[in-house]
PDB file of N, CA and C in Angstrom:
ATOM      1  N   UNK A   1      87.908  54.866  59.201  1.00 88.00           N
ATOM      2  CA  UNK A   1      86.574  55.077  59.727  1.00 88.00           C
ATOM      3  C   UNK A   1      85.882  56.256  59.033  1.00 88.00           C
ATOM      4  N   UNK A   2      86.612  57.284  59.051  1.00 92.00           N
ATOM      5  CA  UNK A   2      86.127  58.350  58.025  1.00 92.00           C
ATOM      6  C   UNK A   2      85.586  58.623  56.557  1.00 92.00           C
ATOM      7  N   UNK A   3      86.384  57.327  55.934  1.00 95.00           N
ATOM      8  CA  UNK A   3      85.995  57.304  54.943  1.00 95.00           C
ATOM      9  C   UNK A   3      84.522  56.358  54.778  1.00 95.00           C
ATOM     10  N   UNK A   4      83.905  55.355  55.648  1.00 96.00           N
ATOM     11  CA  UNK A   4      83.307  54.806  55.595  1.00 96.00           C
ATOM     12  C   UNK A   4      81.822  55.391  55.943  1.00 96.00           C
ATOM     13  N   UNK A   5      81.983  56.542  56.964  1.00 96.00           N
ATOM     14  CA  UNK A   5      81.416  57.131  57.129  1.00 96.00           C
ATOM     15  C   UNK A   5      80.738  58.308  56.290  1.00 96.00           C
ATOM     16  N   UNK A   6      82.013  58.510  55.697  1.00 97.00           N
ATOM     17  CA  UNK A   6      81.609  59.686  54.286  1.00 97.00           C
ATOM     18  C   UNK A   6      80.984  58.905  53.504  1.00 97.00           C
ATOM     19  N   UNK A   7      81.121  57.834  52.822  1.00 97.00           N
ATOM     20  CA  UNK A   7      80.583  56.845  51.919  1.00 97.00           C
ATOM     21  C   UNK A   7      78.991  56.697  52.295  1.00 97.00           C
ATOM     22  N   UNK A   8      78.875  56.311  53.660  1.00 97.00           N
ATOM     23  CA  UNK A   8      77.440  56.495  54.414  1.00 97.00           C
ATOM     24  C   UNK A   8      76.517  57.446  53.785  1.00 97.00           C
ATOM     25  N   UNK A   9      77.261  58.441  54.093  1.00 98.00           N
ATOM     26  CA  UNK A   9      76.346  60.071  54.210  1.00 98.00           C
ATOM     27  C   UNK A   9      76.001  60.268  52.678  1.00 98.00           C
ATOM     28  N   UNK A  10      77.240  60.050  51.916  1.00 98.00           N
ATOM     29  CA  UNK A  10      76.938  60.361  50.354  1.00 98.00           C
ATOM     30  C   UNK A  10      75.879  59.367  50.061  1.00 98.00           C
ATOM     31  N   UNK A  11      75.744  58.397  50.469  1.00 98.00           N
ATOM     32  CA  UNK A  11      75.300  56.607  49.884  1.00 98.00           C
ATOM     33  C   UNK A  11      72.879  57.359  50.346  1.00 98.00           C
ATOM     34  N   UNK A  12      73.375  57.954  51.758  1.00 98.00           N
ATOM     35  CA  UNK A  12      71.947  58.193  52.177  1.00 98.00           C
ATOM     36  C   UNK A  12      71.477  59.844  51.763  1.00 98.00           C
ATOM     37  N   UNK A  13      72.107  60.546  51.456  1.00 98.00           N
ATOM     38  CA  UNK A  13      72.200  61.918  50.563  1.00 98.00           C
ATOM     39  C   UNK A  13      71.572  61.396  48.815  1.00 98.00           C
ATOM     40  N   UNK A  14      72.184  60.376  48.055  1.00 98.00           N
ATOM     41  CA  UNK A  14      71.498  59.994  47.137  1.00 98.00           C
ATOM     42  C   UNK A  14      70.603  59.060  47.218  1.00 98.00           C
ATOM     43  N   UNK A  15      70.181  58.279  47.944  1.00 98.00           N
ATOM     44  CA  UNK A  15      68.815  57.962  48.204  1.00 98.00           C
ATOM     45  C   UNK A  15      67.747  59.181  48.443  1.00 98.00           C
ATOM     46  N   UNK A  16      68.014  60.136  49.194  1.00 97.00           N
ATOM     47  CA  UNK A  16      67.191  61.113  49.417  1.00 97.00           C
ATOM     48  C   UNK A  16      66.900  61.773  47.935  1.00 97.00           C
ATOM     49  N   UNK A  17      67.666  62.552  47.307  1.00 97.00           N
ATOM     50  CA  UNK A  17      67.267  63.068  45.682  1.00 97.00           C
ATOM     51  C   UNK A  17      66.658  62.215  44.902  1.00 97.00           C
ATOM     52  N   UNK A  18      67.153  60.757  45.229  1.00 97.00           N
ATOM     53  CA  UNK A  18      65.874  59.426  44.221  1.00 97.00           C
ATOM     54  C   UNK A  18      64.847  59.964  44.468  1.00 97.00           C
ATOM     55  N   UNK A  19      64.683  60.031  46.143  1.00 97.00           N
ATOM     56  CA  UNK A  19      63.115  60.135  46.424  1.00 97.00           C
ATOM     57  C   UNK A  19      62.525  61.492  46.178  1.00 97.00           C
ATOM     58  N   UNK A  20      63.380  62.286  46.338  1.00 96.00           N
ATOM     59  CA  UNK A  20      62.839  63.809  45.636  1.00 96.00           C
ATOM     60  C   UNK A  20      62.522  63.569  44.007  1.00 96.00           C
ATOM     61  N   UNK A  21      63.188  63.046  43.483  1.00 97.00           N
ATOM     62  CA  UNK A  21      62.652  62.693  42.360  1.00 97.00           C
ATOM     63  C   UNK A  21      61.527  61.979  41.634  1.00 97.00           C
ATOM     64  N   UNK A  22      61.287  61.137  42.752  1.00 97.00           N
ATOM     65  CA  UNK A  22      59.820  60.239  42.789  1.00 97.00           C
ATOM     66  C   UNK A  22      58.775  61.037  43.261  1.00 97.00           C
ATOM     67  N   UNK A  23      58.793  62.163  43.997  1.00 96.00           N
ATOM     68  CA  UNK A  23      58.197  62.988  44.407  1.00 96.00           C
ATOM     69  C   UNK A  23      57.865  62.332  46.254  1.00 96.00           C
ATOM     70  N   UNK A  24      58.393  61.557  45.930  1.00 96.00           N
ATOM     71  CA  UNK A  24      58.353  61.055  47.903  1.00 96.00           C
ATOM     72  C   UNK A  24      58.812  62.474  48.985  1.00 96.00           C
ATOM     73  N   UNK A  25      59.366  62.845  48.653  1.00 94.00           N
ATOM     74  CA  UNK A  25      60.070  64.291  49.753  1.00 94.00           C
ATOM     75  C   UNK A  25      60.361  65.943  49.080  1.00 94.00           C
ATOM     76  N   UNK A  26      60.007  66.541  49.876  1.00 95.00           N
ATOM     77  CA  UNK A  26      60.392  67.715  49.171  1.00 95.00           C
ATOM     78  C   UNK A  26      62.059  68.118  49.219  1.00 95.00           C
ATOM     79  N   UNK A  27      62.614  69.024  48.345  1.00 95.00           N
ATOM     80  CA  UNK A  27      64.103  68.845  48.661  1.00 95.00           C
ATOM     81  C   UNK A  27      64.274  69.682  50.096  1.00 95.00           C
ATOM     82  N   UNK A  28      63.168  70.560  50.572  1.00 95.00           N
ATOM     83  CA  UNK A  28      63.628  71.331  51.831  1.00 95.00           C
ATOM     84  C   UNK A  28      63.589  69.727  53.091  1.00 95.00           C
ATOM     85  N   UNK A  29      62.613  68.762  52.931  1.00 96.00           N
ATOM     86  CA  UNK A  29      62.747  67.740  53.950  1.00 96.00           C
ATOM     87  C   UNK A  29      63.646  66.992  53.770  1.00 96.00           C
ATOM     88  N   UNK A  30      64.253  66.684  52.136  1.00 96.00           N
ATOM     89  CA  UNK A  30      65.358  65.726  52.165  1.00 96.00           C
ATOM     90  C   UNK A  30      66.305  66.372  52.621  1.00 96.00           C
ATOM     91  N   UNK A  31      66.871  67.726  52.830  1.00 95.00           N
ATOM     92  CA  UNK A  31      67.969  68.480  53.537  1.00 95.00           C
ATOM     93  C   UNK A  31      67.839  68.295  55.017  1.00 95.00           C
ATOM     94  N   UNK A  32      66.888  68.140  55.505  1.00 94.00           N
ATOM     95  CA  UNK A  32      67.044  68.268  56.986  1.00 94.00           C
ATOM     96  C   UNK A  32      67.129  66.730  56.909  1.00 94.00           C
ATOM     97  N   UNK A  33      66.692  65.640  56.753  1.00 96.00           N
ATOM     98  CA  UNK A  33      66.814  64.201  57.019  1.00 96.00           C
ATOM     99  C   UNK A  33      68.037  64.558  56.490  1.00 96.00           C
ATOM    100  N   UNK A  34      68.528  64.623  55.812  1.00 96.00           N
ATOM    101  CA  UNK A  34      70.595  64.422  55.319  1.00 96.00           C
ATOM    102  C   UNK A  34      71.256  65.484  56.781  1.00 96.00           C
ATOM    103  N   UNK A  35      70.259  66.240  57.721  1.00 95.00           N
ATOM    104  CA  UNK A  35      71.295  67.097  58.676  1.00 95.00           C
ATOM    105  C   UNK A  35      71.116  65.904  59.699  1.00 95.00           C
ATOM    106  N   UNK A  36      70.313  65.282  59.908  1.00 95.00           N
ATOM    107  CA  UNK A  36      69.221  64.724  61.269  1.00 95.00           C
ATOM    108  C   UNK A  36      70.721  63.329  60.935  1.00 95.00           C
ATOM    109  N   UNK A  37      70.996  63.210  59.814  1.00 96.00           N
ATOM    110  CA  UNK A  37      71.875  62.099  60.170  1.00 96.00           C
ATOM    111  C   UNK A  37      73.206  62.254  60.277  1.00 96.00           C
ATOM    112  N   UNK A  38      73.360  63.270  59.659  1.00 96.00           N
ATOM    113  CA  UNK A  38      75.318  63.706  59.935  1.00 96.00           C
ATOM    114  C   UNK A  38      75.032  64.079  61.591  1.00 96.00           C
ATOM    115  N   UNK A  39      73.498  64.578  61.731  1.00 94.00           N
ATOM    116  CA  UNK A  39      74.138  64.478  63.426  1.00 94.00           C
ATOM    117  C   UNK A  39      74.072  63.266  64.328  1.00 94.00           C
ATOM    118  N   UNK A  40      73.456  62.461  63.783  1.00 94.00           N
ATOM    119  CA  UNK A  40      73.379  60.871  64.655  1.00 94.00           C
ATOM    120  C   UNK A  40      74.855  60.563  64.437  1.00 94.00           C
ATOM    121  N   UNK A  41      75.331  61.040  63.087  1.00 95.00           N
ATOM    122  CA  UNK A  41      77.040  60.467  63.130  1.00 95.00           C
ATOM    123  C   UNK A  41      77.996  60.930  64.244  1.00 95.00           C
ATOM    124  N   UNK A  42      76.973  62.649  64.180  1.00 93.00           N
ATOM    125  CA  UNK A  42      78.564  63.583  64.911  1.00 93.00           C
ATOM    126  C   UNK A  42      78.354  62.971  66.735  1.00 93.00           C
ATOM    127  N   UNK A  43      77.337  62.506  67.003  1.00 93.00           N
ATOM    128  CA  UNK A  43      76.712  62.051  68.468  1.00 93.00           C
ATOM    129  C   UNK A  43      77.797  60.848  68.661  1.00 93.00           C
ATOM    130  N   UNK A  44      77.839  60.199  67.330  1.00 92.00           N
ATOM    131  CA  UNK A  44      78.378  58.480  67.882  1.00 92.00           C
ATOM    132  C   UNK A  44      79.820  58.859  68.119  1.00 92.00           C
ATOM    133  N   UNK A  45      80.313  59.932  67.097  1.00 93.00           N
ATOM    134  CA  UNK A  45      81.814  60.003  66.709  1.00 93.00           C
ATOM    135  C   UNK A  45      82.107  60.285  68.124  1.00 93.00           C
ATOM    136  N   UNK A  46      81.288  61.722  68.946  1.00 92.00           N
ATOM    137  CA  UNK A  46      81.544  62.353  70.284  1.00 92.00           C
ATOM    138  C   UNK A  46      81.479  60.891  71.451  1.00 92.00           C
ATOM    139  N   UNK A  47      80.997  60.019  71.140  1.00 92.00           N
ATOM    140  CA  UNK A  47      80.580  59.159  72.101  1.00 92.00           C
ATOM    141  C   UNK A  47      81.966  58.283  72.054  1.00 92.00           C
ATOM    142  N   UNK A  48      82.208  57.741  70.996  1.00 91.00           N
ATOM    143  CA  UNK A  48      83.774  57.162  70.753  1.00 91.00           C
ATOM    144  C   UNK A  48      84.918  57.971  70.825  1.00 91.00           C
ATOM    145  N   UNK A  49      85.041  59.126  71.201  1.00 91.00           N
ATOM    146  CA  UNK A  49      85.847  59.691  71.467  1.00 91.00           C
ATOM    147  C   UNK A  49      86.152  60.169  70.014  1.00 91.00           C
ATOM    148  N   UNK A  50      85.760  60.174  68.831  1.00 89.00           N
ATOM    149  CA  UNK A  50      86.617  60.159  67.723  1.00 89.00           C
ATOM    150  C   UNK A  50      86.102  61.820  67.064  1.00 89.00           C
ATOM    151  N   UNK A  51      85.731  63.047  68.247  1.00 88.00           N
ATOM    152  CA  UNK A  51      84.959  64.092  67.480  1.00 88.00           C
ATOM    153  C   UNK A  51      85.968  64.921  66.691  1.00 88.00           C
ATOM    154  N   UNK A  52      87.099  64.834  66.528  1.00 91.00           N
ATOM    155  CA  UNK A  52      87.784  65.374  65.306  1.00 91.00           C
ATOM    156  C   UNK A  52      87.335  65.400  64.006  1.00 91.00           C
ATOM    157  N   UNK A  53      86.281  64.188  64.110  1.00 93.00           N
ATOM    158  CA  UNK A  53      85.851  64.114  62.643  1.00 93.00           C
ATOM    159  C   UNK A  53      84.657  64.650  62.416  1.00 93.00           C
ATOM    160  N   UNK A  54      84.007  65.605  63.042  1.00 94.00           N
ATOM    161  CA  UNK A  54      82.670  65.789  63.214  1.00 94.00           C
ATOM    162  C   UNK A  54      82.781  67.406  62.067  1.00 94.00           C
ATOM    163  N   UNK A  55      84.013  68.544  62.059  1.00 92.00           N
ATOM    164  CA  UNK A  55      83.613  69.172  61.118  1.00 92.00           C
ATOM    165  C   UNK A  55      84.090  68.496  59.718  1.00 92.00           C
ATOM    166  N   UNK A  56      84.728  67.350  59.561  1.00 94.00           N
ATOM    167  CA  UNK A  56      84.254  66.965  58.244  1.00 94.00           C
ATOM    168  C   UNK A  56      83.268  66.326  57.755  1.00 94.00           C
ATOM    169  N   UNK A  57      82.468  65.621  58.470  1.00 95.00           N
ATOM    170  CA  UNK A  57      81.187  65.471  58.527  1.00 95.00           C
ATOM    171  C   UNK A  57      80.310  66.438  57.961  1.00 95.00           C
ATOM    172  N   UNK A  58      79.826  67.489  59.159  1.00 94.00           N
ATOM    173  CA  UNK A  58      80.033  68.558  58.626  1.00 94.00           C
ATOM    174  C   UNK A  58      79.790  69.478  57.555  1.00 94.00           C
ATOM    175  N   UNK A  59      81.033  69.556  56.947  1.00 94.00           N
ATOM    176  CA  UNK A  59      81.285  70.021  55.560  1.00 94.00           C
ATOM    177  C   UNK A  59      80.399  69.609  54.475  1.00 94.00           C
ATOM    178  N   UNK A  60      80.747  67.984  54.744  1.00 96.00           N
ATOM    179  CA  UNK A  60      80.104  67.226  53.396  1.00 96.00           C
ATOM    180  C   UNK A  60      78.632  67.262  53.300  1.00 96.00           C
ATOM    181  N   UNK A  61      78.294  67.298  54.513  1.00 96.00           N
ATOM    182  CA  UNK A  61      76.705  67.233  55.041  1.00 96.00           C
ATOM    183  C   UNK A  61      76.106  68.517  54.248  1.00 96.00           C
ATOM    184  N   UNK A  62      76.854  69.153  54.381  1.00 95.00           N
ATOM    185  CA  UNK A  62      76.599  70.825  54.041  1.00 95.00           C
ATOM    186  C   UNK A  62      76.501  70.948  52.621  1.00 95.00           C
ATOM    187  N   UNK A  63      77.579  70.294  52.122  1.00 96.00           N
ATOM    188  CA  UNK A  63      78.073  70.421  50.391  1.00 96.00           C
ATOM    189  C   UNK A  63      76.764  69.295  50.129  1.00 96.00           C
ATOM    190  N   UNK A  64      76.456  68.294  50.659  1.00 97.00           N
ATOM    191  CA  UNK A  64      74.994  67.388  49.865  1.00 97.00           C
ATOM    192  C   UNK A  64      74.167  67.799  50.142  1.00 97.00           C
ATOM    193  N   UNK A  65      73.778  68.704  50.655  1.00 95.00           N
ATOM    194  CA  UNK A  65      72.364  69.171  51.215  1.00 95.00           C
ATOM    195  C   UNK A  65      72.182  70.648  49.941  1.00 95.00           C
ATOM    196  N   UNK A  66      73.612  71.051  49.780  1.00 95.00           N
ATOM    197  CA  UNK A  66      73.572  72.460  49.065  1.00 95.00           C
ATOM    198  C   UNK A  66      72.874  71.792  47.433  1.00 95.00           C
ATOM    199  N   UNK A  67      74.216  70.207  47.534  1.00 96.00           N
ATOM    200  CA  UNK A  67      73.703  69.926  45.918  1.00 96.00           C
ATOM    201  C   UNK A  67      72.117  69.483  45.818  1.00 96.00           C
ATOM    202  N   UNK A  68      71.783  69.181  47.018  1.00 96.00           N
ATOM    203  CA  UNK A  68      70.162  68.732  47.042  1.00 96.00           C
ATOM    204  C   UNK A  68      69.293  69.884  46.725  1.00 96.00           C
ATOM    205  N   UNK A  69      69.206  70.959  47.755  1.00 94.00           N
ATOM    206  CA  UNK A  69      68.883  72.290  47.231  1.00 94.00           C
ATOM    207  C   UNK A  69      69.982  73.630  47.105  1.00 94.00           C
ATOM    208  N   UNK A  70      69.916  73.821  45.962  1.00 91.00           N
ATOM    209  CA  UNK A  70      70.450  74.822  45.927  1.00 91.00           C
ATOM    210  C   UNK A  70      70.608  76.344  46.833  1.00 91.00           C
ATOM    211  N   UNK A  71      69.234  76.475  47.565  1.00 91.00           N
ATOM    212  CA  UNK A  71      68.646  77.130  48.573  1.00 91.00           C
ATOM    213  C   UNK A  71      68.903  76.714  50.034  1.00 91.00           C
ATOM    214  N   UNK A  72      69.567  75.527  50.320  1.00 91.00           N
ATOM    215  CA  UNK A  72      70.005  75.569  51.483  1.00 91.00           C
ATOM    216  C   UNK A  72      71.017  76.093  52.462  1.00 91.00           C
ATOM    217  N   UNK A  73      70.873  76.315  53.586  1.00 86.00           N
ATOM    218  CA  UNK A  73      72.072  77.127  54.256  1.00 86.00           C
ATOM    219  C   UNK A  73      71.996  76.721  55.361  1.00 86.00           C
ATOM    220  N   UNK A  74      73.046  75.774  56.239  1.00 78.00           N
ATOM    221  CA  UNK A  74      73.244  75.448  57.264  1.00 78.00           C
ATOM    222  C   UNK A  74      72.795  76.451  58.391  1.00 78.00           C
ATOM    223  N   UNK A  75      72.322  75.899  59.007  1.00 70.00           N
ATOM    224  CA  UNK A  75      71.819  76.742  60.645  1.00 70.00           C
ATOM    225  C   UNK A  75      72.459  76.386  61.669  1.00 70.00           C
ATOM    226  N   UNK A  76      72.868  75.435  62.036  1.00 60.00           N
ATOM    227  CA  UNK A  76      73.913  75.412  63.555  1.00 60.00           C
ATOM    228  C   UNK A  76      75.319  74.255  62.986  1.00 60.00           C
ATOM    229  N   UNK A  77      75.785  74.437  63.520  1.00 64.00           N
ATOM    230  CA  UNK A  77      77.208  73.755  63.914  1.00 64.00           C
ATOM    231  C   UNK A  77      76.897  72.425  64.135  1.00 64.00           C
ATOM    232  N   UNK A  78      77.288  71.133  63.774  1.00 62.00           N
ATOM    233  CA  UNK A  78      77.354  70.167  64.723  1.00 62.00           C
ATOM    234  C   UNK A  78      78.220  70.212  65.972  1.00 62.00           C
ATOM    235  N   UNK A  79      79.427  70.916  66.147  1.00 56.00           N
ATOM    236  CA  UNK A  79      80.063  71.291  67.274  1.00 56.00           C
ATOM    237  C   UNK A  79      79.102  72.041  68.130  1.00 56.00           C
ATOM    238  N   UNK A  80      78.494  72.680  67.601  1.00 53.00           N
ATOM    239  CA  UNK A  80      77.893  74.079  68.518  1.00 53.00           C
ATOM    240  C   UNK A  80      76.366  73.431  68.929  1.00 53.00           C
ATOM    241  N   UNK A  81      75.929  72.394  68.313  1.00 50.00           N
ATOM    242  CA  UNK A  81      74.603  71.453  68.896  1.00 50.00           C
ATOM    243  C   UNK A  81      75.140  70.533  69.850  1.00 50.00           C
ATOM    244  N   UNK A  82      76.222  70.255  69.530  1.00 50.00           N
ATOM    245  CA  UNK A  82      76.755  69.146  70.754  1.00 50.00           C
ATOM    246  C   UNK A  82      76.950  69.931  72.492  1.00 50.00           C
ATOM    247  N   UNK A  83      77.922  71.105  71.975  1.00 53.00           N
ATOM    248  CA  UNK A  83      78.768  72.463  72.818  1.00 53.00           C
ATOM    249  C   UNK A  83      76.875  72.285  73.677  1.00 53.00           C
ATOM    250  N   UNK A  84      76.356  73.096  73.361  1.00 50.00           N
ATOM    251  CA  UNK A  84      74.506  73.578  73.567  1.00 50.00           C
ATOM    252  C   UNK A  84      73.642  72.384  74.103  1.00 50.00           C
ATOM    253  N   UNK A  85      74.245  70.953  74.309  1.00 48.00           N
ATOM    254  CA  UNK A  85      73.499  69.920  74.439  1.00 48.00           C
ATOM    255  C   UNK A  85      72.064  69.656  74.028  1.00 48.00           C
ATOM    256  N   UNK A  86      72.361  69.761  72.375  1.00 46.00           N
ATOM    257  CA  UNK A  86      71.140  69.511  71.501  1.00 46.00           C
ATOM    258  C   UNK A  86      70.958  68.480  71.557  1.00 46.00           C
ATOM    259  N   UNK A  87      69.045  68.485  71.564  1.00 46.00           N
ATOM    260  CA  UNK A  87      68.232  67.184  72.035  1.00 46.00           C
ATOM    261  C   UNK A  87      69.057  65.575  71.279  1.00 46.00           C
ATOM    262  N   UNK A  88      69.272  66.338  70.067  1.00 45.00           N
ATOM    263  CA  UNK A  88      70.323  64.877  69.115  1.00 45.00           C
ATOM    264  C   UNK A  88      71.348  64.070  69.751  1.00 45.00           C
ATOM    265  N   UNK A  89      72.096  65.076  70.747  1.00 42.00           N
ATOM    266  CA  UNK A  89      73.114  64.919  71.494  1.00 42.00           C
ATOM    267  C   UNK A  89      73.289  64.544  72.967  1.00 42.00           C
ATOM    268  N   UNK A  90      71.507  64.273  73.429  1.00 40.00           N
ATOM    269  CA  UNK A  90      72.036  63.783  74.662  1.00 40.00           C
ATOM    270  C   UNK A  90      72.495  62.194  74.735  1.00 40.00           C
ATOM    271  N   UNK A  91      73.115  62.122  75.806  1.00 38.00           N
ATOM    272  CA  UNK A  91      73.579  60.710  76.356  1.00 38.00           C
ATOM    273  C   UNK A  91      73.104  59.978  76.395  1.00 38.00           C
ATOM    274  N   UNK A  92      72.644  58.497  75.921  1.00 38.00           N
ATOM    275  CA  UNK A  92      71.484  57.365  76.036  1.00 38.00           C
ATOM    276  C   UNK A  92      72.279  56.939  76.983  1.00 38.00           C
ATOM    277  N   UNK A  93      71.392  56.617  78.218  1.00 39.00           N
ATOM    278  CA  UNK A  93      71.932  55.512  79.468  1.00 39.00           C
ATOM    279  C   UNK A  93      71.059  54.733  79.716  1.00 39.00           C
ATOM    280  N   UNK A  94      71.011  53.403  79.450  1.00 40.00           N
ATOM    281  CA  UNK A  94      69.972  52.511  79.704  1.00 40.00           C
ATOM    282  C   UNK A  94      70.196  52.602  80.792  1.00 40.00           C
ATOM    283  N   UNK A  95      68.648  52.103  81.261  1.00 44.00           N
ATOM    284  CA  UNK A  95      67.714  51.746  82.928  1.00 44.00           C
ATOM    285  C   UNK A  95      68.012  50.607  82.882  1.00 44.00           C
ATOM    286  N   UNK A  96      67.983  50.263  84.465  1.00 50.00           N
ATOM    287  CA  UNK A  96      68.119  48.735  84.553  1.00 50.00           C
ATOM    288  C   UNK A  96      66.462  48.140  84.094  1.00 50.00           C
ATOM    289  N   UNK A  97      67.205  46.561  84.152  1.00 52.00           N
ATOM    290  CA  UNK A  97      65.454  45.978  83.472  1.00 52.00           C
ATOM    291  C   UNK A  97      64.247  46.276  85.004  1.00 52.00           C
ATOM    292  N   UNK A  98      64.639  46.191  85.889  1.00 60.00           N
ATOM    293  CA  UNK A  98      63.911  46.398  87.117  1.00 60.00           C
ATOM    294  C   UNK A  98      62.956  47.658  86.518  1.00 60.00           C
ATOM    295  N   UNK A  99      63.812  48.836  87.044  1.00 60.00           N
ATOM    296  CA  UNK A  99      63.425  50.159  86.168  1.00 60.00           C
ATOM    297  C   UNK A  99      62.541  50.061  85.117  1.00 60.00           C
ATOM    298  N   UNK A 100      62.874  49.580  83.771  1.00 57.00           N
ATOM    299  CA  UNK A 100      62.515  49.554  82.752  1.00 57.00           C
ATOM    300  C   UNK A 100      61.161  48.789  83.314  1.00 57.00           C
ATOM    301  N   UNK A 101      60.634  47.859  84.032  1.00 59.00           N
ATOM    302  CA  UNK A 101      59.777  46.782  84.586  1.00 59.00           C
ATOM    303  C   UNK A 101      58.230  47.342  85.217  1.00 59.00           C
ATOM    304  N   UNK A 102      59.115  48.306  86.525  1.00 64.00           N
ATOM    305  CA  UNK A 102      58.559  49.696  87.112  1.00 64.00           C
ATOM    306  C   UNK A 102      57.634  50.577  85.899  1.00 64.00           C
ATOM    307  N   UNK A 103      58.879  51.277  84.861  1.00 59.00           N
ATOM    308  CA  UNK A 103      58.063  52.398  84.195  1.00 59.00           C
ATOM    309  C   UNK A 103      57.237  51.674  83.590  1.00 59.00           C
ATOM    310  N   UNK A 104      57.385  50.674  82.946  1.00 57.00           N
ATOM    311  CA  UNK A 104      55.993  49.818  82.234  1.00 57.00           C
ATOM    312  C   UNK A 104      55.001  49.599  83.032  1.00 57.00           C
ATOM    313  N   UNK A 105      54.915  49.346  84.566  1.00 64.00           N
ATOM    314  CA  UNK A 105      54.125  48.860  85.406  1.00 64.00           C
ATOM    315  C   UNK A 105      53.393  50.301  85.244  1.00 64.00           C
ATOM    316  N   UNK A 106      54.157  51.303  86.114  1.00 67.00           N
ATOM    317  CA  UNK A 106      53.457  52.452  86.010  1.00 67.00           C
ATOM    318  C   UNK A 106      52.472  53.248  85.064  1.00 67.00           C
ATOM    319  N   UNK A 107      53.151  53.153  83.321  1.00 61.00           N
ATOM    320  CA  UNK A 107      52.381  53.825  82.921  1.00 61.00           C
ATOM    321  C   UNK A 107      51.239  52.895  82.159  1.00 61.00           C
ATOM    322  N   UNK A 108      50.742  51.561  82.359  1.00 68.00           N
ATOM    323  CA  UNK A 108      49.606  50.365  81.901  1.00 68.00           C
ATOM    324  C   UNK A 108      48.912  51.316  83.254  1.00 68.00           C
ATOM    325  N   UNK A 109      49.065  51.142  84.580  1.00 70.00           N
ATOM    326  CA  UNK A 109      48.506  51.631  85.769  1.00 70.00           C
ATOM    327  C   UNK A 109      47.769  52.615  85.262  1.00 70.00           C
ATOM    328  N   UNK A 110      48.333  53.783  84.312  1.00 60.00           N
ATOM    329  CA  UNK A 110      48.048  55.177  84.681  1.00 60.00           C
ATOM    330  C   UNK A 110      47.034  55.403  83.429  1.00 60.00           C
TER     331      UNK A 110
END
């Protein structure tokens, strides 16, 4: 699983420098889109029980973002955004469809 996952991150880390290269992104936005997704990873890994793998995640996230800009420097932990219940990290619990039925009713109403 780990490795497939690393493959991921590297696979969407060089799409991002294409597009820095096309001039689509700056390299300070392609660094944070390469953090915004090692943390959607480190969320799923915590959700499957599998967060052992979250500082190698992590790492690599860190090492493609550095080779993206040279000027980059990690700011929080994915442990320590999860630990802090960062917005990335809360729990999705679907509503029932009733619910879901309601809030639609409500906010067409409002």
């Amino acid at each position: 699983m780990i490795d497939q996952l690393l493959a991921s991150l590297r696979h969407y880390a060089d799409v991002r420098q294409d597009e820095i290269k096309k001039g689509i992104h700056s390299k300070q936005f392609a660094t944070s889109l390469v953090q915004s997704y090692a943390e959607s990873m480190a969320n799923a890994l915590t959700i499957v029980g599998k967060d052992t793998y979250i500082n190698t995640i992590q790492h690599e996230a860190d090492r493609l973002c550095k080779q993206i800009d040279s000027d980059f420097e990690a700011k929080v932990s994915l442990h320590k955004a999860i630990d802090n219940e960062h917005p990335a990290f809360t729990h999705f619990e679907p509503k029932s469809n009733a619910q879901a039925k309601q809030n639609n009713r409500q906010r067409l109403a409002g």
